[in-house]
Coordinates of C-alpha atoms in Angstrom, one line a residue:
M194 CA 0.0 0.0 0.0
L195 CA 2.8 2.5 0.9
S196 CA 4.7 1.9 -2.3
L197 CA 1.5 2.5 -4.3
I198 CA 0.9 5.8 -2.4
V199 CA 4.5 6.9 -3.0
F200 CA 5.0 5.9 -6.7
L201 CA 1.5 6.5 -8.1
P202 CA 2.2 10.2 -8.7
L203 CA 5.5 9.3 -10.4
A204 CA 3.7 7.0 -12.8
A205 CA 1.2 9.7 -13.4
A206 CA 4.0 12.2 -14.1
A207 CA 5.3 9.9 -16.8
G208 CA 1.9 9.6 -18.3
V209 CA 1.3 13.4 -18.3
L210 CA 4.6 14.0 -20.1
A211 CA 3.5 11.5 -22.7
L212 CA 0.4 13.5 -23.5
P213 CA 0.4 15.5 -26.7
R214 CA 1.1 19.2 -26.5
R215 CA -2.6 20.1 -26.6
G216 CA -3.3 17.9 -23.6
D217 CA -2.9 20.8 -21.1
A218 CA -6.4 20.6 -19.8
V219 CA -6.2 16.8 -19.4
A220 CA -2.9 17.2 -17.5
R221 CA -4.4 19.5 -15.0
W222 CA -7.3 17.2 -14.3
V223 CA -5.0 14.1 -14.2
W224 CA -2.9 15.9 -11.5
V225 CA -6.1 16.6 -9.5
G226 CA -7.3 13.1 -9.9
V227 CA -4.1 11.4 -8.9
A228 CA -3.6 13.7 -5.9
A229 CA -7.2 12.9 -4.8
V230 CA -6.6 9.1 -5.1
D231 CA -3.4 9.4 -3.2
L232 CA -5.1 11.2 -0.4
V233 CA -7.9 8.6 -0.3
L234 CA -5.2 5.8 -0.1
A235 CA -3.4 7.7 2.7
V236 CA -6.7 8.0 4.7
V237 CA -7.3 4.3 4.2
V238 CA -3.9 3.6 5.7
W239 CA -4.8 5.8 8.7
A240 CA -8.1 4.0 9.1
R241 CA -6.4 0.6 9.1
Y242 CA -3.5 1.8 11.3
A243 CA -2.7 0.0 14.5
T244 CA 0.1 1.3 16.8
P245 CA 3.1 -1.0 16.3
R246 CA 5.3 -2.2 19.0
P247 CA 8.5 -0.3 20.0
N248 CA 11.1 -0.4 17.2
E249 CA 8.6 -1.6 14.6
L250 CA 6.6 0.1 11.9
A251 CA 3.2 -0.5 10.5
F252 CA 2.6 -1.5 6.8
E253 CA 6.3 -2.4 6.4
E254 CA 7.6 -3.3 3.0
R255 CA 11.2 -4.6 2.3
A256 CA 13.1 -5.5 -0.8
R257 CA 16.8 -6.0 -1.6
W258 CA 18.3 -2.9 -3.1
I259 CA 22.0 -2.3 -2.5
P260 CA 23.1 -5.5 -0.6
G261 CA 26.8 -4.5 -0.8
V262 CA 26.3 -1.9 1.9
N263 CA 23.4 -3.5 3.6
S264 CA 20.9 -0.9 2.3
S265 CA 17.4 -2.0 1.3
Y266 CA 14.2 -0.6 0.1
H267 CA 12.5 -0.5 3.5
V268 CA 9.4 1.6 4.1
G269 CA 6.8 1.8 6.9
V270 CA 4.9 4.3 9.1
D271 CA 4.2 5.0 12.7
G272 CA 2.6 7.8 14.7
L273 CA 5.4 10.2 13.9
S274 CA 5.3 9.7 10.1
L275 CA 1.7 8.9 9.3
P276 CA 0.3 12.3 10.2
L277 CA 2.9 14.0 7.9
L278 CA 2.2 11.5 5.1
V279 CA -1.5 12.4 5.2
M280 CA -0.8 16.1 5.5
T281 CA 1.5 15.9 2.5
A282 CA -1.2 14.3 0.4
V283 CA -3.7 17.0 1.5
I284 CA -1.3 19.9 0.6
F285 CA -0.5 18.5 -2.8
L286 CA -4.3 18.0 -3.6
A287 CA -4.8 21.7 -2.5
C288 CA -2.0 22.8 -4.9
A289 CA -3.5 20.6 -7.7
L290 CA -6.8 22.4 -7.3
Y291 CA -5.2 25.8 -7.2
G292 CA -3.2 24.8 -10.4
L293 CA -6.4 24.3 -12.4
R294 CA -6.3 28.0 -13.2
S295 CA -2.7 27.9 -14.5
R296 CA -1.9 28.6 -18.1
D297 CA 1.9 28.6 -17.9
R298 CA 3.1 25.2 -19.2
P299 CA 0.5 23.3 -17.2
R300 CA 1.5 19.9 -18.5
T301 CA 5.1 20.3 -17.4
Q302 CA 4.1 21.8 -14.2
A303 CA 1.7 19.0 -13.4
A304 CA 4.4 16.4 -14.1
L305 CA 7.0 18.2 -11.9
F306 CA 4.6 18.5 -9.0
L307 CA 3.6 14.9 -9.3
F308 CA 7.3 14.0 -9.2
L309 CA 7.8 16.3 -6.2
Q310 CA 4.8 14.6 -4.5
T311 CA 6.5 11.1 -4.9
V312 CA 9.8 12.2 -3.4
S313 CA 8.1 14.1 -0.6
L314 CA 6.0 11.1 0.4
G315 CA 9.0 8.9 0.2
V316 CA 10.9 10.9 2.9
F317 CA 8.1 10.2 5.4
V318 CA 7.9 6.5 4.8
A319 CA 11.6 5.7 4.3
A320 CA 13.1 3.3 6.9
D321 CA 16.6 3.2 5.4
L322 CA 19.0 6.1 5.6
I323 CA 20.1 5.9 2.0
L324 CA 16.5 5.7 0.8
F325 CA 15.7 8.7 3.0
F326 CA 18.6 10.6 1.5
V327 CA 17.7 9.9 -2.1
F328 CA 14.1 11.2 -1.5
F329 CA 15.4 14.1 0.6
D330 CA 17.9 15.2 -2.1
L331 CA 15.5 14.8 -5.0
S332 CA 13.0 17.1 -3.3
I333 CA 15.6 19.8 -3.4
V334 CA 16.1 19.3 -7.2
A335 CA 12.4 19.3 -7.9
M336 CA 11.8 22.5 -5.9
Y337 CA 14.7 24.2 -7.6
F338 CA 13.0 23.7 -10.9
V339 CA 9.6 24.9 -9.5
I340 CA 11.1 28.2 -8.3
A341 CA 13.3 28.8 -11.4
G342 CA 10.7 27.7 -13.9
W343 CA 7.5 29.3 -12.5
G344 CA 8.7 31.9 -10.1
H345 CA 8.8 35.7 -10.6
G346 CA 11.0 38.5 -9.6
D347 CA 14.6 37.3 -9.2
A348 CA 13.5 33.7 -9.3
G349 CA 16.7 32.4 -10.9
R350 CA 18.9 33.8 -8.1
S351 CA 16.5 32.7 -5.4
A352 CA 16.3 29.2 -6.8
L353 CA 20.1 28.9 -7.0
K354 CA 20.5 30.2 -3.4
F355 CA 17.9 27.7 -2.2
F356 CA 19.6 24.8 -4.0
L357 CA 23.2 25.6 -2.9
Y358 CA 22.2 26.1 0.7
T359 CA 20.0 23.0 1.0
F360 CA 22.3 20.8 -1.1
L361 CA 25.3 21.7 1.1
G362 CA 23.1 20.8 4.1
S363 CA 22.3 17.4 2.5
L364 CA 26.0 16.7 2.0
A365 CA 26.5 17.2 5.8
L366 CA 23.6 14.9 6.3
L367 CA 25.2 12.2 4.2
V368 CA 28.4 12.5 6.2
G369 CA 26.5 11.9 9.3
F370 CA 24.7 8.9 7.8
I371 CA 28.0 7.4 6.8
G372 CA 29.3 7.9 10.4
L373 CA 26.3 5.9 11.7
Y374 CA 26.9 3.2 9.1
V375 CA 30.6 2.8 10.0
A376 CA 29.9 2.7 13.7
A377 CA 27.2 0.0 13.4
E378 CA 28.1 -3.6 13.8
P379 CA 27.2 -5.1 11.4
H380 CA 27.3 -2.1 9.1
T381 CA 23.8 -1.1 8.1
F382 CA 21.7 1.9 7.0
D383 CA 18.5 0.4 8.4
M384 CA 16.8 2.9 10.6
L385 CA 15.2 0.4 13.0
E386 CA 18.4 -1.5 13.5
L387 CA 20.4 1.8 14.2
A388 CA 17.7 3.0 16.6
A389 CA 17.8 -0.4 18.4
T390 CA 21.6 -0.6 18.7
T391 CA 22.6 3.1 19.0
P392 CA 26.1 2.3 17.7
L393 CA 27.7 5.6 18.9
S394 CA 26.5 5.6 22.5
G395 CA 29.9 4.6 23.8
S396 CA 31.7 7.4 22.1
S397 CA 30.6 10.9 23.2
L398 CA 33.0 12.7 20.9
T399 CA 32.2 10.8 17.8
G400 CA 28.6 10.8 18.6
S401 CA 28.6 14.5 19.0
L402 CA 30.4 15.0 15.7
V403 CA 27.9 12.7 13.8
L404 CA 25.0 14.6 15.5
A405 CA 26.5 17.9 14.4
A406 CA 26.7 16.7 10.8
I407 CA 23.1 15.4 10.8
G408 CA 21.9 18.4 12.8
L409 CA 23.5 20.8 10.4
G410 CA 21.8 19.2 7.4
L411 CA 18.4 19.1 9.0
A412 CA 18.8 22.7 10.4
V413 CA 19.3 24.1 7.0
K414 CA 16.2 22.3 5.7
T415 CA 14.0 23.3 8.7
P416 CA 15.4 26.2 8.6
T417 CA 16.6 27.5 12.0
V418 CA 18.6 30.6 12.8
P419 CA 21.3 31.2 11.4
F420 CA 20.7 28.8 8.5
H421 CA 17.5 30.5 7.4
T422 CA 18.7 33.1 4.9
W423 CA 17.7 31.1 1.8
L424 CA 14.1 30.9 2.9
P425 CA 12.7 34.5 2.5
P426 CA 13.9 35.0 -1.1
A427 CA 12.9 31.5 -2.1
H428 CA 9.4 32.1 -0.8
T429 CA 9.1 35.6 -2.2
D430 CA 10.0 34.6 -5.8
A431 CA 8.4 31.1 -5.8
P432 CA 4.9 30.6 -7.4
A433 CA 2.1 30.3 -4.8
I434 CA 1.9 26.4 -5.1
G435 CA 5.7 26.2 -4.8
S436 CA 5.7 28.2 -1.6
A437 CA 2.8 26.2 -0.2
V438 CA 4.7 22.9 -0.8
L439 CA 8.0 24.4 0.4
A440 CA 6.6 25.7 3.7
G441 CA 4.0 23.0 4.2
V442 CA 6.0 19.9 3.3
L443 CA 9.7 20.4 2.6
L444 CA 10.5 22.3 5.9
K445 CA 8.9 19.4 7.8
M446 CA 11.6 17.1 6.4
G447 CA 14.1 18.8 8.6
T448 CA 12.2 18.6 11.8
Y449 CA 10.9 15.1 11.0
G450 CA 14.6 14.0 10.6
L451 CA 15.2 15.2 14.1
V452 CA 12.6 12.9 15.6
R453 CA 13.1 10.0 13.2
I454 CA 16.9 9.9 13.0
A455 CA 18.8 12.2 15.4
M456 CA 16.9 11.5 18.6
P457 CA 16.5 7.7 18.5
M458 CA 19.8 6.9 16.9
L459 CA 22.0 9.3 18.9
P460 CA 20.3 9.5 22.3
Q461 CA 23.4 10.2 24.3
A462 CA 24.7 13.0 22.0
W463 CA 21.1 14.4 21.9
R464 CA 21.0 14.6 25.7
S465 CA 24.4 16.2 25.8
W466 CA 23.5 18.9 23.3
A467 CA 19.9 19.4 24.5
W468 CA 20.5 22.9 25.9
V469 CA 22.1 24.0 22.6
I470 CA 19.1 22.7 20.7
I471 CA 16.7 24.5 23.0
A472 CA 18.7 27.8 22.6
V473 CA 18.5 27.5 18.8
G474 CA 14.8 26.9 19.0
V475 CA 14.2 29.9 21.3
V476 CA 16.3 32.2 19.2
S477 CA 14.5 31.1 16.1
V478 CA 11.1 31.7 17.7
L479 CA 11.9 35.3 18.8
Y480 CA 14.0 36.3 15.8
G481 CA 11.5 34.9 13.3
A482 CA 8.6 36.8 14.9
L483 CA 10.5 40.1 15.3
V484 CA 11.8 40.1 11.7
A485 CA 8.3 39.2 10.4
L486 CA 6.9 42.2 12.3
A487 CA 9.2 44.5 10.4
Q488 CA 8.2 43.3 6.9
N489 CA 6.0 45.2 4.5
N490 CA 6.1 42.4 1.9
F491 CA 3.3 40.0 2.8
K492 CA 5.0 36.9 1.5
R493 CA 8.3 37.6 3.3
M494 CA 6.3 38.2 6.4
V495 CA 4.7 34.7 6.2
A496 CA 8.1 33.2 5.4
Y497 CA 9.6 34.6 8.6
T498 CA 6.7 33.3 10.6
S499 CA 7.8 29.9 9.4
V500 CA 11.1 30.4 11.1
N501 CA 9.2 31.3 14.2
H502 CA 6.8 28.3 14.1
M503 CA 9.5 25.8 13.3
G504 CA 11.5 27.2 16.2
Y505 CA 8.8 26.0 18.5
V506 CA 9.3 22.5 17.2
V507 CA 13.1 22.6 17.6
M508 CA 12.7 24.0 21.2
A509 CA 10.3 21.2 22.1
V510 CA 12.4 18.3 20.8
G511 CA 15.4 19.9 22.5
A512 CA 13.4 19.9 25.8
A513 CA 12.7 16.2 25.2
G514 CA 16.4 15.5 25.6
L515 CA 16.6 16.9 29.2
V516 CA 16.2 13.5 30.9
A517 CA 15.2 13.9 34.6
A518 CA 13.1 12.1 37.1
N519 CA 9.3 12.5 36.8
T520 CA 9.5 14.5 33.5
A521 CA 8.9 11.6 31.0
D522 CA 5.2 12.5 30.6
A523 CA 6.0 16.2 30.1
R524 CA 8.6 15.5 27.5
A525 CA 6.3 13.2 25.7
V526 CA 3.7 16.0 25.6
A527 CA 6.4 18.3 24.1
V528 CA 7.1 15.8 21.4
S529 CA 3.4 15.4 20.7
G530 CA 3.1 19.1 20.4
A531 CA 6.1 19.3 18.0
V532 CA 4.6 16.7 15.6
T533 CA 1.2 18.4 15.9
Q534 CA 2.8 21.7 15.1
M535 CA 4.4 20.2 12.0
V536 CA 0.9 19.2 10.8
S537 CA -0.7 22.5 11.9
H538 CA 2.0 24.7 10.3
G539 CA 1.8 22.8 7.1
L540 CA -2.0 23.3 6.8
I541 CA -2.1 27.0 7.9
T542 CA 1.0 28.3 6.2
G543 CA 0.2 26.4 3.0
A544 CA -3.2 28.1 2.9
L545 CA -1.6 31.6 3.6
F546 CA 0.9 31.1 0.7
L547 CA -2.0 30.1 -1.6
L548 CA -3.8 33.3 -0.6
A549 CA -0.6 35.3 -1.1
G550 CA -0.6 34.0 -4.7
V551 CA -4.0 35.7 -5.2
F552 CA -2.5 39.1 -4.4
Y553 CA 0.2 38.6 -6.9
D554 CA -2.1 37.3 -9.6
R555 CA -4.4 40.3 -9.2
A556 CA -2.0 43.1 -8.6
A557 CA 1.6 41.7 -9.2
S558 CA 2.5 43.0 -5.7
Y559 CA 2.9 41.7 -2.1
D560 CA 3.4 45.2 -0.7
M561 CA 0.8 45.5 2.1
D562 CA 0.9 49.3 2.0
S563 CA -0.3 49.2 -1.6
F564 CA -3.6 47.6 -0.5
G565 CA -6.3 48.8 1.9
G566 CA -10.0 48.2 2.5
L567 CA -9.8 45.0 0.6
A568 CA -12.6 43.4 2.6
A569 CA -15.2 45.3 0.6
P570 CA -14.4 44.0 -2.9
A571 CA -13.0 40.7 -1.7
P572 CA -15.0 39.4 1.3
K573 CA -14.1 35.7 0.7
L574 CA -10.4 36.5 0.6
A575 CA -10.8 38.6 3.8
T576 CA -12.6 35.7 5.6
A577 CA -10.0 33.1 4.5
F578 CA -7.1 35.3 5.5
A579 CA -8.7 36.0 8.9
F580 CA -9.0 32.3 9.6
G581 CA -5.4 31.7 8.5
A582 CA -4.1 34.6 10.6
F583 CA -6.0 33.5 13.7
A584 CA -4.9 29.9 13.3
S585 CA -1.3 30.9 12.9
L586 CA -1.3 33.1 16.0
G587 CA -2.7 30.1 18.0
L588 CA -6.3 31.1 18.7
P589 CA -8.3 28.5 20.7
G590 CA -10.5 26.3 18.5
L591 CA -7.8 26.1 15.7
S592 CA -4.9 23.7 15.3
G593 CA -2.2 26.2 16.2
F594 CA -3.5 26.5 19.7
I595 CA -3.5 22.7 20.2
A596 CA 0.1 22.5 19.0
E597 CA 1.5 25.4 20.9
F598 CA -0.3 24.6 24.1
Q599 CA 1.3 21.1 24.1
I600 CA 4.7 22.5 23.2
F601 CA 4.8 25.0 26.0
T602 CA 3.1 22.8 28.6
G603 CA 5.6 20.0 28.0
S604 CA 8.7 22.2 27.5
I605 CA 8.1 24.4 30.5
A606 CA 7.4 21.4 32.7
A607 CA 10.7 19.9 31.6
T608 CA 12.7 23.1 31.8
P609 CA 11.1 26.5 32.8
V610 CA 13.7 28.4 30.7
T611 CA 11.7 27.7 27.6
A612 CA 9.1 30.2 28.8
L613 CA 11.5 32.8 27.2
A614 CA 9.9 31.9 23.9
L615 CA 6.4 32.9 25.1
P616 CA 6.7 36.5 23.8
G617 CA 6.9 34.9 20.3
I618 CA 3.2 34.1 20.5
L619 CA 2.4 37.8 21.3
I620 CA 4.6 39.2 18.6
T621 CA 3.1 36.8 16.0
A622 CA -0.4 37.9 17.0
A623 CA 0.6 41.5 16.7
L624 CA 2.1 41.1 13.2
L625 CA -0.7 39.1 11.8
L626 CA -3.5 41.3 13.2
R627 CA -1.5 44.3 11.9
A628 CA -1.4 42.8 8.4
L629 CA -5.1 42.0 8.5
Q630 CA -5.8 45.6 9.5
R631 CA -3.5 47.2 6.9
I632 CA -4.8 45.1 4.0
F633 CA -8.5 44.6 4.6
T634 CA -9.8 47.5 6.7
G635 CA -10.4 51.1 6.1
D636 CA -11.2 52.8 2.8
T637 CA -10.7 50.9 -0.4
R638 CA -7.6 52.2 -2.0
G639 CA -4.6 51.3 -4.2
H640 CA -4.5 47.9 -5.7
S641 CA -7.7 47.0 -3.7
Q642 CA -9.8 48.9 -6.2
G643 CA -11.3 46.6 -8.7
F644 CA -9.8 43.6 -7.0
A645 CA -11.5 40.3 -8.0
D646 CA -12.5 38.0 -5.1
L647 CA -11.5 34.3 -4.8
T648 CA -12.4 32.0 -7.7
A649 CA -13.9 28.6 -7.0
S650 CA -10.5 26.7 -7.3
E651 CA -8.8 29.3 -5.1
M652 CA -11.5 29.1 -2.4
V653 CA -11.6 25.3 -2.4
S654 CA -7.8 24.9 -2.3
A655 CA -7.1 27.3 0.6
G656 CA -10.5 26.5 2.3
M657 CA -9.8 22.7 2.6
L658 CA -6.5 23.4 4.4
L659 CA -8.1 25.9 6.8
T660 CA -11.1 23.6 7.4
L661 CA -8.8 20.9 8.5
S662 CA -7.1 23.4 10.9
V663 CA -10.6 24.1 12.4
V664 CA -11.3 20.3 12.6
I665 CA -8.1 19.6 14.4
G666 CA -8.6 22.6 16.8
I667 CA -12.1 21.3 17.8
F668 CA -11.5 17.6 17.6
P669 CA -7.9 16.9 18.2
R670 CA -8.3 13.5 19.7
P671 CA -8.0 11.4 16.5
L672 CA -4.7 13.1 15.6
L673 CA -3.4 12.9 19.2
D674 CA -4.3 9.2 19.5
L675 CA -2.0 8.6 16.6
I676 CA 0.9 10.7 17.8
E677 CA 1.0 10.2 21.5
P678 CA 1.9 6.5 21.7
A679 CA 4.8 7.1 19.3
S680 CA 5.9 10.1 21.3
H681 CA 6.1 8.0 24.5
I682 CA 8.2 5.4 22.6
L683 CA 10.5 8.1 21.4
I684 CA 11.0 9.5 24.9
G685 CA 11.9 6.0 26.0
L686 CA 14.5 5.7 23.3
V687 CA 16.1 9.1 24.1
G688 CA 16.3 8.2 27.8
R689 CA 18.3 5.0 27.3

């Protein structure tokens, strides 16, 4: 089932490219149809999911691949990966619906995004480090072509900066993977075996160096301060659907790597460097919020809020490494909040970037000062933006609140110093409400005059993401029932 979910979009991409040049309309609907089928299959996996035992995965599939280095095609899911798998399928369906209105090489665009969907899903099901790395690296290549081919402004420069930064990070990641392989006896790239044996637990120096290499690669992808500088230009110049996938899916590959690879395979090093990881998270939270507050460009503002929101995740998983008596439950809550935040941020920020694309399509501008009173001509856009803003700032009843409440409850219980990140919530609320006021209230002026409201495809694509944020905010139990057992297992692995 998992292989079908992963490779169905790739097969469809090949079929789309085989269409005649006049098959643009067919290509767009094939993209939507395949994305919808993939989401249905992912939901079926969720419905049939049963929590596996420690150091096991559900729906496992294995096949010989590179036997010379003991690397296999090994896939599976658990409570840490399955929510991200489903979220990825949802975001790609939203982008496919949004792309129905595209007239810029839609056949090539559909094929590229279907390929990107395959490699993105592959990251979240991979249970072998080489397989993980292959999918991880191919996502960088695909996103480079998305930004360079369909972006605007200085898209070529932004795409190149994105590629060089993230590819350099992936090389550091590969060095760390090789370090784990060399230390393992017998040598292996299998994630479950490495998590079970923790080959570097007896060597604090080597373990710290390997963690530094893996952490650097994942920090660039997340991104955390100070490795975030590729993110704002990449988002500003990327097309709307490119930004939605970049923020909603690709950034999660970095934080997912922390909970899937760094924490269970290098528990001793993770505990040793927990305070540094917490510090990086807190700085990212505050810096991202403050810089976002200073932006006049709407898309850059949303990009910097991603640095802020992913900082919460890094802070929470850092707090999970502070092993002490009577804190296991609190640390598990922090990890659950971190995974919930990955899902929540993907849905909310994906929707906000799709809405940002509406501004550029209508007025070729993201400058918030050039708009005003937009609620009058575009009430649907105003409503959708308000929902996205309130979800992002963590209003109760929306998914952002569920995630951030768990993160701070667990992190502060484990170490009160993480309360230093609390002002980030207040600053985020200020900047989003300020943006809402500047763009949508007052007299209609500037680019707001004659502004066309959301089309059906725009409304459905952003609306489905925001609706899921509301559903999670009101009924979080199904998602938490999936995540919490895996979080407790991870805490047990880190505490060894």
